Amino acid sequence: MTGSEHRTLVLGGARSGKSAHAEGLLPWEGAATYVATARRDPRDEEWNRRIADHVARRSPNWETVEAPQPDGLVDLLDNARATDPPILVDDLATWLTGALDDAGAWERDASALATVRGQRDELVRACESCSAPLVLVSAEVGLGVVPESRAGRLFRDELGALNAGLAEVCDGALLLVAGLPLRLR
C-alpha cells in the first residue's frame, strides 16, 4: 500500500493475479490480517486445493480469519483501529456468494435480496469507516458476456453494484488484466 492510500480495491477476472498482487501490497515481514472469505466444502477436493494454494502463499506473520459470515466481516472492519496492522479481504465475490446462499436469494426473492443488499450496504459503510489500512479483492465481472442463467445474471448485477460502491469509498483502485495492474484511481 502506498502512503496516500488507506483503502485499496483490487479487481480482476479469474486467474488474473488479483489476489497475489493484493498480497504484495502487504508487508511480508510485518503483521497483517488476511480475511479469507471462501467457505470450505469437504466434498469439493478441487476447491479445497485452490484454498490450500492461497494459504501456502501467505506470510507466516499474517493472522488469517477464515470465512466470516457477512455480519462478521462488517464487525471485523468496524472494530479495526488505526494502530492495527493492514487488513486484506480476499475476496468479495465469494463473500457475496455466501451472502446470497445464506439469504436464499438465488431465485430473486424480494425479501432475500433486500437482506443481501442491506449487507452489501453495511459492508461498503464498514469499509469506508475502517480505521486500519485496508486492501479489498474482488472479481470484475460483466465485461460483455450476459450469463444464460438467472442466478448468473443476479450474481453479475449484485457484484457489479458491490464493486461500484466499494470503488466510491476507496482511495485507490486497480484492475488486474493478464497479471498486469492497471491503475483506475
CSV table of C-alpha atoms in Angstrom, one decimal:
chain,number,residue,atom,x,y,z
A,1,MET,CA,0.0,0.0,0.0
A,2,THR,CA,1.3,3.4,-0.7
A,3,GLY,CA,1.3,6.0,2.0
A,4,SER,CA,-1.5,8.0,0.4
A,5,GLU,CA,-3.9,5.1,0.1
A,6,HIS,CA,-5.8,4.0,3.2
A,7,ARG,CA,-8.3,1.8,1.2
A,8,THR,CA,-7.3,0.0,-2.0
A,9,LEU,CA,-9.7,-2.0,-4.2
A,10,VAL,CA,-8.0,-4.7,-6.4
A,11,LEU,CA,-10.3,-6.0,-9.2
A,12,GLY,CA,-9.6,-8.7,-11.8
A,13,GLY,CA,-11.0,-11.6,-13.7
A,14,ALA,CA,-10.4,-15.3,-13.0
A,15,ARG,CA,-6.8,-16.1,-12.7
A,16,SER,CA,-5.8,-12.5,-13.4
A,17,GLY,CA,-3.3,-12.3,-10.5
A,18,LYS,CA,-5.5,-10.1,-8.3
A,19,SER,CA,-5.0,-12.0,-5.1
A,20,ALA,CA,-1.2,-12.3,-5.4
A,21,HIS,CA,-1.0,-8.6,-6.3
A,22,ALA,CA,-3.1,-7.6,-3.3
A,23,GLU,CA,-0.9,-9.8,-1.1
A,24,GLY,CA,2.1,-7.9,-2.4
A,25,LEU,CA,0.7,-4.7,-1.1
A,26,LEU,CA,1.0,-6.0,2.5
A,27,PRO,CA,4.3,-6.1,4.4
A,28,TRP,CA,5.7,-9.6,4.1
A,29,GLU,CA,7.8,-9.3,7.3
A,30,GLY,CA,5.2,-7.3,9.2
A,31,ALA,CA,1.8,-8.2,10.7
A,32,ALA,CA,-1.4,-8.2,8.7
A,33,THR,CA,-4.9,-9.7,9.0
A,34,TYR,CA,-5.8,-11.8,6.0
A,35,VAL,CA,-9.6,-12.3,5.8
A,36,ALA,CA,-10.3,-15.3,3.6
A,37,THR,CA,-13.9,-15.4,2.6
A,38,ALA,CA,-14.0,-18.7,0.8
A,39,ARG,CA,-16.0,-21.4,2.6
A,40,ARG,CA,-14.5,-24.9,2.6
A,41,ASP,CA,-16.6,-27.7,1.2
A,42,PRO,CA,-15.3,-31.2,2.3
A,43,ARG,CA,-16.9,-32.7,-0.8
A,44,ASP,CA,-15.1,-30.4,-3.3
A,45,GLU,CA,-11.4,-31.5,-3.5
A,46,GLU,CA,-10.5,-29.1,-6.3
A,47,TRP,CA,-11.9,-26.1,-4.4
A,48,ASN,CA,-10.0,-27.1,-1.3
A,49,ARG,CA,-6.8,-27.4,-3.3
A,50,ARG,CA,-7.4,-23.8,-4.5
A,51,ILE,CA,-7.8,-22.6,-0.9
A,52,ALA,CA,-4.6,-24.5,0.1
A,53,ASP,CA,-2.7,-22.8,-2.7
A,54,HIS,CA,-3.8,-19.4,-1.3
A,55,VAL,CA,-2.9,-20.4,2.2
A,56,ALA,CA,0.6,-21.5,1.1
A,57,ARG,CA,1.4,-18.1,-0.3
A,58,ARG,CA,0.7,-16.2,2.9
A,59,SER,CA,3.4,-14.8,5.2
A,60,PRO,CA,3.6,-16.7,8.5
A,61,ASN,CA,3.4,-13.3,10.1
A,62,TRP,CA,-0.1,-12.7,9.0
A,63,GLU,CA,-3.2,-13.7,11.0
A,64,THR,CA,-5.9,-15.5,9.0
A,65,VAL,CA,-9.6,-15.1,9.6
A,66,GLU,CA,-11.5,-17.7,7.7
A,67,ALA,CA,-14.9,-17.4,6.1
A,68,PRO,CA,-16.6,-14.9,8.3
A,69,GLN,CA,-20.4,-14.6,8.0
A,70,PRO,CA,-21.5,-11.4,6.2
A,71,ASP,CA,-22.1,-9.6,9.5
A,72,GLY,CA,-18.8,-11.0,10.9
A,73,LEU,CA,-16.8,-9.2,8.2
A,74,VAL,CA,-18.6,-5.9,8.9
A,75,ASP,CA,-17.9,-6.3,12.6
A,76,LEU,CA,-14.2,-7.0,12.0
A,77,LEU,CA,-13.9,-3.8,9.9
A,78,ASP,CA,-16.0,-1.8,12.3
A,79,ASN,CA,-13.7,-2.8,15.2
A,80,ALA,CA,-10.4,-2.2,13.5
A,81,ARG,CA,-8.3,0.6,15.0
A,82,ALA,CA,-5.9,2.9,13.2
A,83,THR,CA,-3.0,1.2,15.0
A,84,ASP,CA,-4.0,-2.2,13.8
A,85,PRO,CA,-2.0,-3.9,11.0
A,86,PRO,CA,-3.4,-3.8,7.5
A,87,ILE,CA,-6.4,-5.9,6.6
A,88,LEU,CA,-6.7,-7.8,3.3
A,89,VAL,CA,-10.1,-9.2,2.4
A,90,ASP,CA,-9.9,-11.9,-0.3
A,91,ASP,CA,-12.3,-12.0,-2.0
A,92,LEU,CA,-15.6,-10.2,-2.1
A,93,ALA,CA,-17.1,-12.3,-4.8
A,94,THR,CA,-17.0,-15.3,-2.5
A,95,TRP,CA,-18.3,-13.2,0.3
A,96,LEU,CA,-21.3,-12.2,-1.9
A,97,THR,CA,-21.9,-15.8,-2.9
A,98,GLY,CA,-22.1,-16.7,0.8
A,99,ALA,CA,-24.5,-13.8,1.5
A,100,LEU,CA,-26.7,-14.9,-1.4
A,101,ASP,CA,-26.6,-18.5,-0.2
A,102,ASP,CA,-27.4,-17.7,3.4
A,103,ALA,CA,-30.3,-15.4,2.4
A,104,GLY,CA,-31.7,-17.9,-0.1
A,105,ALA,CA,-31.6,-15.1,-2.7
A,106,TRP,CA,-30.7,-17.0,-5.9
A,107,GLU,CA,-34.3,-17.1,-7.1
A,108,ARG,CA,-34.6,-13.4,-6.7
A,109,ASP,CA,-37.0,-13.5,-3.7
A,110,ALA,CA,-37.6,-9.8,-2.9
A,111,SER,CA,-37.1,-10.1,0.9
A,112,ALA,CA,-33.9,-12.2,0.5
A,113,LEU,CA,-32.5,-9.7,-2.0
A,114,ALA,CA,-33.3,-6.9,0.4
A,115,THR,CA,-31.3,-8.7,3.1
A,116,VAL,CA,-28.3,-9.2,0.8
A,117,ARG,CA,-28.4,-5.6,-0.4
A,118,GLY,CA,-28.6,-4.4,3.2
A,119,GLN,CA,-25.5,-6.5,4.0
A,120,ARG,CA,-23.8,-5.1,0.9
A,121,ASP,CA,-24.5,-1.5,2.0
A,122,GLU,CA,-23.3,-2.3,5.5
A,123,LEU,CA,-20.1,-3.7,4.1
A,124,VAL,CA,-19.5,-0.6,2.0
A,125,ARG,CA,-20.1,1.6,5.0
A,126,ALA,CA,-17.8,-0.5,7.2
A,127,CYS,CA,-15.0,-0.3,4.5
A,128,GLU,CA,-15.4,3.5,4.3
A,129,SER,CA,-15.1,3.9,8.1
A,130,CYS,CA,-12.5,1.2,8.7
A,131,SER,CA,-9.6,2.8,10.6
A,132,ALA,CA,-7.0,0.2,9.7
A,133,PRO,CA,-5.3,0.2,6.3
A,134,LEU,CA,-7.5,-1.9,4.0
A,135,VAL,CA,-7.0,-3.9,0.8
A,136,LEU,CA,-10.1,-5.4,-0.8
A,137,VAL,CA,-10.0,-8.0,-3.6
A,138,SER,CA,-13.0,-8.6,-5.8
A,139,ALA,CA,-13.8,-10.2,-9.2
A,140,GLU,CA,-14.6,-8.0,-12.1
A,141,VAL,CA,-17.5,-9.5,-14.0
A,142,GLY,CA,-19.8,-8.4,-16.8
A,143,LEU,CA,-17.3,-7.3,-19.4
A,144,GLY,CA,-19.5,-8.4,-22.2
A,145,VAL,CA,-21.0,-11.8,-21.7
A,146,VAL,CA,-24.6,-11.9,-20.5
A,147,PRO,CA,-25.0,-15.0,-18.3
A,148,GLU,CA,-27.5,-17.5,-19.6
A,149,SER,CA,-28.9,-18.3,-16.1
A,150,ARG,CA,-31.0,-16.1,-13.8
A,151,ALA,CA,-28.5,-16.9,-11.0
A,152,GLY,CA,-25.6,-15.9,-13.2
A,153,ARG,CA,-27.2,-12.6,-14.1
A,154,LEU,CA,-28.1,-11.9,-10.5
A,155,PHE,CA,-24.6,-12.5,-9.3
A,156,ARG,CA,-23.1,-10.3,-12.1
A,157,ASP,CA,-25.5,-7.5,-11.2
A,158,GLU,CA,-25.1,-7.7,-7.5
A,159,LEU,CA,-21.3,-8.0,-7.7
A,160,GLY,CA,-21.2,-5.0,-10.1
A,161,ALA,CA,-23.2,-2.9,-7.6
A,162,LEU,CA,-20.9,-4.0,-4.7
A,163,ASN,CA,-17.7,-3.2,-6.7
A,164,ALA,CA,-19.1,0.2,-7.7
A,165,GLY,CA,-20.0,1.0,-4.1
A,166,LEU,CA,-16.5,0.0,-2.9
A,167,ALA,CA,-14.8,2.0,-5.6
A,168,GLU,CA,-16.6,5.1,-4.4
A,169,VAL,CA,-15.1,4.8,-0.9
A,170,CYS,CA,-11.6,3.5,-1.8
A,171,ASP,CA,-8.6,5.9,-2.3
A,172,GLY,CA,-7.1,3.6,-4.9
A,173,ALA,CA,-8.4,1.1,-7.3
A,174,LEU,CA,-6.5,-1.3,-9.6
A,175,LEU,CA,-7.7,-3.7,-12.3
A,176,LEU,CA,-5.5,-6.8,-13.0
A,177,VAL,CA,-5.5,-8.0,-16.6
A,178,ALA,CA,-3.2,-10.9,-17.5
A,179,GLY,CA,-1.3,-10.3,-14.3
A,180,LEU,CA,-0.7,-6.6,-15.1
A,181,PRO,CA,-2.1,-4.0,-12.8
A,182,LEU,CA,-3.9,-1.0,-14.4
A,183,ARG,CA,-4.4,1.9,-12.0
A,184,LEU,CA,-8.0,3.1,-12.1
A,185,ARG,CA,-7.6,5.6,-9.3
